Tab-separated table of C-alpha atoms and ligand atoms in Angstrom:
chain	number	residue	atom	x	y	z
A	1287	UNK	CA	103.013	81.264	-244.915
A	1288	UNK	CA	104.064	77.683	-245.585
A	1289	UNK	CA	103.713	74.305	-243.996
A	1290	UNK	CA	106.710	72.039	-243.584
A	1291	UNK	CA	106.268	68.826	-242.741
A	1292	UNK	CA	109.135	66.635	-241.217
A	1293	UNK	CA	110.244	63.626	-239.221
A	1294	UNK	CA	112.066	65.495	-236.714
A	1295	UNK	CA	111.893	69.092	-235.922
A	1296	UNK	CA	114.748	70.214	-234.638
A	1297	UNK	CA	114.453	73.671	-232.562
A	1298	UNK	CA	118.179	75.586	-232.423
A	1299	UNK	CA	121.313	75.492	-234.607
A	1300	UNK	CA	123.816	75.500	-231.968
A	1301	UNK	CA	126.221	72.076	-231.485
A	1302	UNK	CA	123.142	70.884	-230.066
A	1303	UNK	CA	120.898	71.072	-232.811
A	1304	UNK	CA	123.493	70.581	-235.709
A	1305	UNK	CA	124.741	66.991	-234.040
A	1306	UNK	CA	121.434	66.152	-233.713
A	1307	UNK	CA	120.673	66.986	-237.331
A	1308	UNK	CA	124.250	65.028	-238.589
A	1309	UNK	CA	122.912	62.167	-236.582
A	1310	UNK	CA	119.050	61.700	-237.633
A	1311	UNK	CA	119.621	62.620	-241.319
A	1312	UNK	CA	122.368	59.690	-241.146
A	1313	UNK	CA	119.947	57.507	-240.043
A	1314	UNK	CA	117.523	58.112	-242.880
A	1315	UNK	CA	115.269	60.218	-241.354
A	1316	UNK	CA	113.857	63.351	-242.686
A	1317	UNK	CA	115.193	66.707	-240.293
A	1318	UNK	CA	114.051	70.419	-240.583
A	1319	UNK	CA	116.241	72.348	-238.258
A	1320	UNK	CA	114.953	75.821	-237.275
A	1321	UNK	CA	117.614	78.158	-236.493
A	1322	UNK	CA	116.627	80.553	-233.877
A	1323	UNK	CA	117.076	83.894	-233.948
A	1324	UNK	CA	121.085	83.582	-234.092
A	1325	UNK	CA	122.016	81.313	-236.531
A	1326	UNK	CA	124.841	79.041	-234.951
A	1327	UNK	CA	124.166	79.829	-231.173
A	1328	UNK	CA	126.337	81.646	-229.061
A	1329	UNK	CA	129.179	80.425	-230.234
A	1330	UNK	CA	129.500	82.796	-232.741
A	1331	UNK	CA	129.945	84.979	-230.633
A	1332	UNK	CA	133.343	83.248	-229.296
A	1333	UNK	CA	136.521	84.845	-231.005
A	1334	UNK	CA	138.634	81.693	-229.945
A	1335	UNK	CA	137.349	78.153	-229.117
A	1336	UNK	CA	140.739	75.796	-227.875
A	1337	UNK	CA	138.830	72.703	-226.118
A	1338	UNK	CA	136.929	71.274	-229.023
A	1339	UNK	CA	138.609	68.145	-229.780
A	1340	UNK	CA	140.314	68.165	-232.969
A	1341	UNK	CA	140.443	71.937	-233.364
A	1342	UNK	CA	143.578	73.014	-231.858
A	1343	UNK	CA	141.847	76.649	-231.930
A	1344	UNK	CA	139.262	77.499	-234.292
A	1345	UNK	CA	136.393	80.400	-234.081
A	1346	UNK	CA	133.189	79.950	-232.776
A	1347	UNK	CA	132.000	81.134	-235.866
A	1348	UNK	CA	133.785	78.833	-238.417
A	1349	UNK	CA	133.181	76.077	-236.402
A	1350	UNK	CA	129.580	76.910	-236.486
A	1351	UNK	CA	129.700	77.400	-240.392
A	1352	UNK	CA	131.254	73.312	-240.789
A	1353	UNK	CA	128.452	72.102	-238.519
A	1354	UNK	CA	126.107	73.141	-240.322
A	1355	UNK	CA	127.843	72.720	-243.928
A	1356	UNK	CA	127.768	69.017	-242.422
A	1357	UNK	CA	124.678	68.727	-242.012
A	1358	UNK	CA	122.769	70.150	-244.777
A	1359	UNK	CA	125.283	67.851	-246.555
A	1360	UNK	CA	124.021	64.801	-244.760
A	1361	UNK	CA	120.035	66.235	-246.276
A	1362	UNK	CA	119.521	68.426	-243.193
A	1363	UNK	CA	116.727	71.189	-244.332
A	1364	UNK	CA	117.690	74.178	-242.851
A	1365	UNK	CA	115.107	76.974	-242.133
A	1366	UNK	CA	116.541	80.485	-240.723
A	1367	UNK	CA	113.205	81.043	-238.684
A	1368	UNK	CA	112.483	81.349	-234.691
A	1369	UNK	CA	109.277	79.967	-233.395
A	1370	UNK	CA	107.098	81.800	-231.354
A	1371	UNK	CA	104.447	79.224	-230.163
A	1372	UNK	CA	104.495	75.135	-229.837
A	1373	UNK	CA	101.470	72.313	-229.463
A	1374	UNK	CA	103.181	69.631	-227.944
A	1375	UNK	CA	99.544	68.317	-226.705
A	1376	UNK	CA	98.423	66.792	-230.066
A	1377	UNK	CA	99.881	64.912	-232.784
A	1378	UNK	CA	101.739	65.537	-235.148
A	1379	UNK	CA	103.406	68.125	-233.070
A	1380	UNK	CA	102.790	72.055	-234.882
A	1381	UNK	CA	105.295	74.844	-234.218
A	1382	UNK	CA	104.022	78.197	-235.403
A	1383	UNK	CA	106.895	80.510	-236.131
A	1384	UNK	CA	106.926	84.588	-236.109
A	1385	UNK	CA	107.175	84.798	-239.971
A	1386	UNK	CA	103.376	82.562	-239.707
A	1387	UNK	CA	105.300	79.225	-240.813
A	1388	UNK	CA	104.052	75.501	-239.472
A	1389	UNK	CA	106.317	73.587	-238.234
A	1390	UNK	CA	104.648	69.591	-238.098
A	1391	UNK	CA	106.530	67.058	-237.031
A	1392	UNK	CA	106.113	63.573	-235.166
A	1393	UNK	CA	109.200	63.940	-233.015
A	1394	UNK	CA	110.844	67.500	-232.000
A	1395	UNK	CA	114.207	67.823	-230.301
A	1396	UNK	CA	114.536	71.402	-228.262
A	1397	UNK	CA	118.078	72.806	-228.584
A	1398	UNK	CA	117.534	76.228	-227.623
A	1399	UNK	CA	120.331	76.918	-226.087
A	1400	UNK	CA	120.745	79.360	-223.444
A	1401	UNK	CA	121.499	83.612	-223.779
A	1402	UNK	CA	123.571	85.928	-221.882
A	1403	UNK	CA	121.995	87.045	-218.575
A	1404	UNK	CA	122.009	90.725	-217.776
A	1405	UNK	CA	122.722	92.825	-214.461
A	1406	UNK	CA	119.240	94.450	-214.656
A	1407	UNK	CA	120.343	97.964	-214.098
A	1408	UNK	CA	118.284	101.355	-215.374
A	1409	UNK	CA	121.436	102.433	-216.932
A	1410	UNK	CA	122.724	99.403	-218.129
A	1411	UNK	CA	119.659	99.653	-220.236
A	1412	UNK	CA	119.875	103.132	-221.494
A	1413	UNK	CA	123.610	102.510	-222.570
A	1414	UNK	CA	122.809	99.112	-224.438
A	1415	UNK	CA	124.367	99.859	-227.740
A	1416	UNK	CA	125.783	102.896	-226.766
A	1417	UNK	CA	128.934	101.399	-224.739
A	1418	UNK	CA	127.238	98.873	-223.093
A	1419	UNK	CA	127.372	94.926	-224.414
A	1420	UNK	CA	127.408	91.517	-224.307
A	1421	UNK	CA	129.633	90.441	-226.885
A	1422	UNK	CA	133.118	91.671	-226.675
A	1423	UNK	CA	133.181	89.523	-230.182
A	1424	UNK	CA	130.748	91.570	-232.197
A	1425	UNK	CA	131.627	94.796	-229.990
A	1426	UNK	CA	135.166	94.749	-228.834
A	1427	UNK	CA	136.512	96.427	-232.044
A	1428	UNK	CA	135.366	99.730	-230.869
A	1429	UNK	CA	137.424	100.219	-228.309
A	1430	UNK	CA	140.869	99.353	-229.814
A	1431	UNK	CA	143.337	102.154	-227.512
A	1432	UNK	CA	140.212	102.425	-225.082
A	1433	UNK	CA	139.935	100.964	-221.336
A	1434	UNK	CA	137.049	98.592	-220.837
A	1435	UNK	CA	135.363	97.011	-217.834
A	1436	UNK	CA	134.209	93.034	-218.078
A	1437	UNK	CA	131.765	91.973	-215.202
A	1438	UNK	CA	131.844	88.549	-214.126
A	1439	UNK	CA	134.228	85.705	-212.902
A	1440	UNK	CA	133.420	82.724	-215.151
A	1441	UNK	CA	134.687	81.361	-218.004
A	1442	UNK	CA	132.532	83.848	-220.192
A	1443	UNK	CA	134.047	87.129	-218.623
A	1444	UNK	CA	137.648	85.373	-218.175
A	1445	UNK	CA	137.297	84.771	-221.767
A	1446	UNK	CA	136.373	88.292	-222.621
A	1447	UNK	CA	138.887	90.140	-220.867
A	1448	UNK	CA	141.522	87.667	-222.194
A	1449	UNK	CA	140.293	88.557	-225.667
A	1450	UNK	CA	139.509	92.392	-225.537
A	1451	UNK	CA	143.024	92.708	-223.637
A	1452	UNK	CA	144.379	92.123	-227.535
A	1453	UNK	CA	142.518	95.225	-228.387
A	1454	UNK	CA	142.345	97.798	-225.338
A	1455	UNK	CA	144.906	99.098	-223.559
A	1456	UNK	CA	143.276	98.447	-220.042
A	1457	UNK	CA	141.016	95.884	-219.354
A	1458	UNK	CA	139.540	95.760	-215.596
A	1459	UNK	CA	137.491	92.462	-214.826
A	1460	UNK	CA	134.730	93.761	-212.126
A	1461	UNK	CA	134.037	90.374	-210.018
A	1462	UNK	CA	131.456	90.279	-206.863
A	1463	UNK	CA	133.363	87.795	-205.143
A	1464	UNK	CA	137.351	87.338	-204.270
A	1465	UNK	CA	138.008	84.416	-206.339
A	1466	UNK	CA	137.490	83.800	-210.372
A	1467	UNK	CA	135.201	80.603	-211.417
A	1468	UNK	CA	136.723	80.585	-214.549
A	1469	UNK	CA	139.115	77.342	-215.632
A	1470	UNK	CA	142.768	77.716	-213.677
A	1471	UNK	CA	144.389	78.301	-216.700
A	1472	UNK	CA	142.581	81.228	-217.894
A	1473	UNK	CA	142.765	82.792	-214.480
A	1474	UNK	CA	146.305	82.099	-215.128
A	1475	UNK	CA	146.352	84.242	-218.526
A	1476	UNK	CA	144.358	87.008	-216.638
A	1477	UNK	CA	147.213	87.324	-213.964
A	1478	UNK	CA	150.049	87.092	-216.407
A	1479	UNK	CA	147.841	89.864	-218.562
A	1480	UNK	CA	149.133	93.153	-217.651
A	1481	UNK	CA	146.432	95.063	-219.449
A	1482	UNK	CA	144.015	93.317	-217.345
A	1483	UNK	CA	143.548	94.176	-213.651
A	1484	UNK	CA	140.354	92.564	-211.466
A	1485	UNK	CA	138.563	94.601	-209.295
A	1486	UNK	CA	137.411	92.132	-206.423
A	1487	UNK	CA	134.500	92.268	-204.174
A	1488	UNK	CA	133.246	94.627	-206.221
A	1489	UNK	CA	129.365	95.369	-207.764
A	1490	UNK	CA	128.343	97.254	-209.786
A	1491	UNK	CA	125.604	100.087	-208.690
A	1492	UNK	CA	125.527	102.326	-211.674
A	1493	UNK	CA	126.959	102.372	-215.535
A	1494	UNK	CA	127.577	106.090	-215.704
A	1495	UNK	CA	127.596	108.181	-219.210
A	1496	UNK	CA	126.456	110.747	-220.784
A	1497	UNK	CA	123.387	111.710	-223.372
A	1498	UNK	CA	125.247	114.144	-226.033
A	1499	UNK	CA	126.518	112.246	-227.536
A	1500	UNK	CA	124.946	109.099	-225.930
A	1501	UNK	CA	128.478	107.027	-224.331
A	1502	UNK	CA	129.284	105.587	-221.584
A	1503	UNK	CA	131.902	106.951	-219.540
A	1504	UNK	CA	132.613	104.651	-216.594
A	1505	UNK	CA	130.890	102.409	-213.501
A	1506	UNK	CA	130.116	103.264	-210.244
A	1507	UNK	CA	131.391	100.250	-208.337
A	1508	UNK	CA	130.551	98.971	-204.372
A	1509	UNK	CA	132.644	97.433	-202.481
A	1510	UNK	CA	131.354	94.093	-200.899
A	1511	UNK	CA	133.201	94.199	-198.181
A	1512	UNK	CA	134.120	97.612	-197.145
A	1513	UNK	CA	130.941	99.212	-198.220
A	1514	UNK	CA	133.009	102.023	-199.969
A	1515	UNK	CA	131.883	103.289	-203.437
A	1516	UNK	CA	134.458	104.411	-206.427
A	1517	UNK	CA	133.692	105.328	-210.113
A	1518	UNK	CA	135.975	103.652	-212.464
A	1519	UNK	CA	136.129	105.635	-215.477
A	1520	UNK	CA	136.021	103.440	-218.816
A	1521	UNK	CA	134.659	103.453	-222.671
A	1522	UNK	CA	133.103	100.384	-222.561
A	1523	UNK	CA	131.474	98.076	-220.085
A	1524	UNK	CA	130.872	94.206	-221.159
A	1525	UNK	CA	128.419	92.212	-218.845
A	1526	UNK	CA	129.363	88.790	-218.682
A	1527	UNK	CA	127.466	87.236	-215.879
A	1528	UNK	CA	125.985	83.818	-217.448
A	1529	UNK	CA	123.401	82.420	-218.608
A	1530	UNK	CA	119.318	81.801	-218.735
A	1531	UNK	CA	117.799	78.896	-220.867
A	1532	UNK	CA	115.825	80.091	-223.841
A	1533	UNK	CA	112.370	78.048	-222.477
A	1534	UNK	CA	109.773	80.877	-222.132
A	1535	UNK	CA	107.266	78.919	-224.989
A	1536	UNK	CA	107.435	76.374	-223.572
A	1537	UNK	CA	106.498	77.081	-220.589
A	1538	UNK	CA	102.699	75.040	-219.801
A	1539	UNK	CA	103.985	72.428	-222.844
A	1540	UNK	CA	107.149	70.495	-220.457
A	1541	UNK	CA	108.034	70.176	-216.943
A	1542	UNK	CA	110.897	72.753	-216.711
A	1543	UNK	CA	113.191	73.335	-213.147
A	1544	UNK	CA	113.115	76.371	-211.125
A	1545	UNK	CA	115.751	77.975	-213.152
A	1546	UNK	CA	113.287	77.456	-216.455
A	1547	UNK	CA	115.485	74.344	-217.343
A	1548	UNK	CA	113.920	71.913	-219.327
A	1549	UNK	CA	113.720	68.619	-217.531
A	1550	UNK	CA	114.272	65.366	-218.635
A	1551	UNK	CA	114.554	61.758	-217.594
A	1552	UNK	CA	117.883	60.096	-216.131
A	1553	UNK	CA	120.462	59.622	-218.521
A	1554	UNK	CA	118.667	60.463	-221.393
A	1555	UNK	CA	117.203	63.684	-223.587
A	1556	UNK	CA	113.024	62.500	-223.262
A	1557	UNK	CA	110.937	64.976	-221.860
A	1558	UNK	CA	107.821	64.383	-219.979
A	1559	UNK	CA	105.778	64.285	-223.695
A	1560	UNK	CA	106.708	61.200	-225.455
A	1561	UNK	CA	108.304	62.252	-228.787
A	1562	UNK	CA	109.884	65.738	-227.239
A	1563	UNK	CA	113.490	65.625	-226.303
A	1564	UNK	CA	115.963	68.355	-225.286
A	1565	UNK	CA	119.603	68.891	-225.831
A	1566	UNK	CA	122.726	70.913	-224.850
A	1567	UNK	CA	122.033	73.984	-222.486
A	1568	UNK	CA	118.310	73.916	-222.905
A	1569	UNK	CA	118.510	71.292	-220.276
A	1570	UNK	CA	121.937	71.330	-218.841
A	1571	UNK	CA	122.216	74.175	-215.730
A	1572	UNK	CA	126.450	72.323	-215.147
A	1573	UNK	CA	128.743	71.384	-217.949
A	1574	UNK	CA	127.487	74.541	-220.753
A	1575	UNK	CA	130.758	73.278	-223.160
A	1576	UNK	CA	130.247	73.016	-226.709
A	1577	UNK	CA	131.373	69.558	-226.678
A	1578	UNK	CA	128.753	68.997	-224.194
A	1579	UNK	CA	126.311	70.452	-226.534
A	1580	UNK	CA	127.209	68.143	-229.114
A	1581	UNK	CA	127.600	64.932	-227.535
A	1582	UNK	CA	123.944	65.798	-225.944
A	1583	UNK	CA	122.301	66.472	-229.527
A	1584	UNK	CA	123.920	63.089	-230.784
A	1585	UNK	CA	121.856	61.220	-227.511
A	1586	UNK	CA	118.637	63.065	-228.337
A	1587	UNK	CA	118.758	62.339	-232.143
A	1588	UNK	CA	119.594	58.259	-231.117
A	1589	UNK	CA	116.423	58.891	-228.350
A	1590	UNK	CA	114.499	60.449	-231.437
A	1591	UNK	CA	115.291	58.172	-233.756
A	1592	UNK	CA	114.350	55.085	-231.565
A	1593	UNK	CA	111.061	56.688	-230.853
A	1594	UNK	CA	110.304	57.487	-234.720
A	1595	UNK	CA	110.870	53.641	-235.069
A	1596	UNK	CA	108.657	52.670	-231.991
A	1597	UNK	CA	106.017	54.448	-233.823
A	1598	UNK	CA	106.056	53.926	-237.488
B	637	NAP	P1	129.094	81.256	-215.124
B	637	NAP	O1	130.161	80.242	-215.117
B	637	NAP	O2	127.783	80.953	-214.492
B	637	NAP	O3	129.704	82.576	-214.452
B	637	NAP	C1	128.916	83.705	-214.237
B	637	NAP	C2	129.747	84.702	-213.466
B	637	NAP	O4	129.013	85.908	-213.315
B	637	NAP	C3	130.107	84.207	-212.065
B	637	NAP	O5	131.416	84.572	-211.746
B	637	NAP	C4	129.089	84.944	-211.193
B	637	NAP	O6	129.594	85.271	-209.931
B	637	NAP	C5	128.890	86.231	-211.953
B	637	NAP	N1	127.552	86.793	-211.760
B	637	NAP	C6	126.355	86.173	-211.887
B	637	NAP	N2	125.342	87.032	-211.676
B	637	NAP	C7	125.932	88.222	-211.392
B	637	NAP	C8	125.426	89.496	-211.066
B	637	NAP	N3	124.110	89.748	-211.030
B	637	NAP	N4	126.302	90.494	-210.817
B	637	NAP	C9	127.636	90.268	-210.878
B	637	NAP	N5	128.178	89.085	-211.178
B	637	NAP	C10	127.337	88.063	-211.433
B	637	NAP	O7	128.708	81.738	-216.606
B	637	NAP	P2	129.622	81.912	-217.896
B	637	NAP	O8	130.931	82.486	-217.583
B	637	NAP	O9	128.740	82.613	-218.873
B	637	NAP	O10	129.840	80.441	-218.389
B	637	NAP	C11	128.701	79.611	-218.670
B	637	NAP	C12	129.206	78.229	-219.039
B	637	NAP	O11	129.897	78.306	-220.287
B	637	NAP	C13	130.171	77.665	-218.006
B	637	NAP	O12	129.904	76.302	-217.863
B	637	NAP	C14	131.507	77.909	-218.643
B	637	NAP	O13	132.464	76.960	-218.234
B	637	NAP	C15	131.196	77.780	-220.128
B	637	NAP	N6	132.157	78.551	-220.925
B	637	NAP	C16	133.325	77.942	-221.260
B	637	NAP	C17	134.290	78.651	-221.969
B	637	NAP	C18	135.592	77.987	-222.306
B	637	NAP	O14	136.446	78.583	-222.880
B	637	NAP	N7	135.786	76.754	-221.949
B	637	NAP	C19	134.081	79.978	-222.333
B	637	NAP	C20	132.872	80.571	-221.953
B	637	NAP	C21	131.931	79.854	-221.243
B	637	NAP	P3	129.911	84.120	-208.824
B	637	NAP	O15	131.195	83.498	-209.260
B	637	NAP	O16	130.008	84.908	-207.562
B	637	NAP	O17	128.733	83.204	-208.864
């Protein structure tokens, strides 16, 4: 059990966190960032990232891997730890994490992040693991020569398709309404796919497998409109259907919005508790774009760093 002691405490080690890190540690500042319990965010998880400036296409991974090579460059401490509880109502601020660390710092910037939301089905449950994911990053090597089903219509599932299309032979994108969300010119790539197909209007009711050995075997779909009910037989079903904040401890410590967002003032990253600020999709229920992210973690490390001044 040990006690660091920092400047800033920096919660997350997506864009967020990392810009924030490159930015205080510039400014002379001492920075612990905690990584969370996926080192590098969910954007490791992306195969193929095109719309980060200056990366004509890089993975989420590797771009991940230089943010953070930047930054513990720059003096960054880097802890791989996840906290579990925070005391945001006396100074320093403590974070407690699951291995029994202290975290105490006099300023603390949340970058959390955000994780994948989930259809909330019995047997989406029972087949997590066994067919069921996700992460067609991590996952979508299993089914090279297989069909797959993505649910969703956003960038996420557009994405997913797009990407386990280069590995399946059929690909069918289950979306609840008749239109994608997802950027034009992905839907574009989807419709010029001809391993992908989208099954519109469409829920899904039931993942449907078998125990012996445990697999999925295919969906049980309903149609929105028509009422009618089909199985689609498939290997593999993806759920892409956004995103939640990652707020629940701090829940009692900061305002949050209904959707557990953490809230913060107008056109800038302060919380309601002077010396807490929050970054990238922690806070932001819109934009969600890496570059986003990072652009938000470089305005709460300038917030943060002001405040460390106004208080020395
Ligand atoms: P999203 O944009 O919120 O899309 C979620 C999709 O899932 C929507 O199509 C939604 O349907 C559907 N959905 C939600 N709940 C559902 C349910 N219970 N059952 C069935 N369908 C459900 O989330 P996202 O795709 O994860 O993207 C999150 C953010 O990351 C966005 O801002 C996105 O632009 C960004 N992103 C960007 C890229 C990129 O390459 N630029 C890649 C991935 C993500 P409705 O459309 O009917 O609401």
């Amino acid at each position: 059990m040990a006690l660091y002691t920092t400047d800033l405490l920096i919660l997350g080690s997506g864009p967020a966190g990392y810009t924030a890190g490159i930015y205080a540690a510039r400014a002379g500042i001492s920075v612990t960032i905690v990584s969370g319990n996926q080192e590098g965010g969910q954007l490791t998880m992306t195969s193929a990232i095109e719309n980060f400036p200056g990366f004509e296409e890089i993975s989420g991974f590797e771009l991940m891997d230089k943010m953070k090579n930047q930054a513990v460059k720059l003096g960054v401490q880097f802890v791989n730890d996840y906290i579990v509880e925070v005391d945001f109502a006396h100074r320093p601020f403590v974070c407690s994490s699951e291995n029994g660390h202290s975290y105490k710092a006099k300023a603390v910037i949340i970058a959390t992040g955000s994780s994948a939301k989930w259809l909330n089905l019995e047997s989406e449950k029972k087949f997590l693991g066994y067919g069921v994911s996700a992460c067609a990053t991590c996952d979508g090597f299993f089914y090279r020569g297989r069909t797959v089903v993505v649910v969703g219509g956003g960038n996420s599932a557009v994405a997913e398709a797009l990407y386990l299309a280069t590995l399946a032979d059929r690909v069918i994108l289950v979306h609840r309404r008749h239109q994608l969300r997802a950027d034009k010119i992905l839907q574009d790539r989807v419709k010029e796919n001809r391993k992908i197909v989208v099954e519109w209007d469409s829920v899904v009711e039931e993942i449907l497998g078998v125990d012996e050995p445990k697999k999925v075997t295919g969906i049980r779909v309903r149609n929105v409109e028509t009422d009618a009910t089909k199985v689609i037989n498939a290997d593999g079903v993806f759920v892409a259907v956004g995103h939640q904040p990652n707020t629940e401890i701090f829940k009692g410590n900061l305002v949050l919005d209904s959707k557990g967002y953490i809230v913060t003032h107008a056109n800038c990253s302060a919380t309601d508790v002077e010396g807490v600020f929050a970054a990238g999709d922690v806070k932001d229920p819109k934009y969600k774009q890496a570059v986003i992210s990072a652009g938000s973690g470089a305005i709460a490390a300038m917030d943060a760093i002001e405040y460390l001044d106004s208080v020395a």
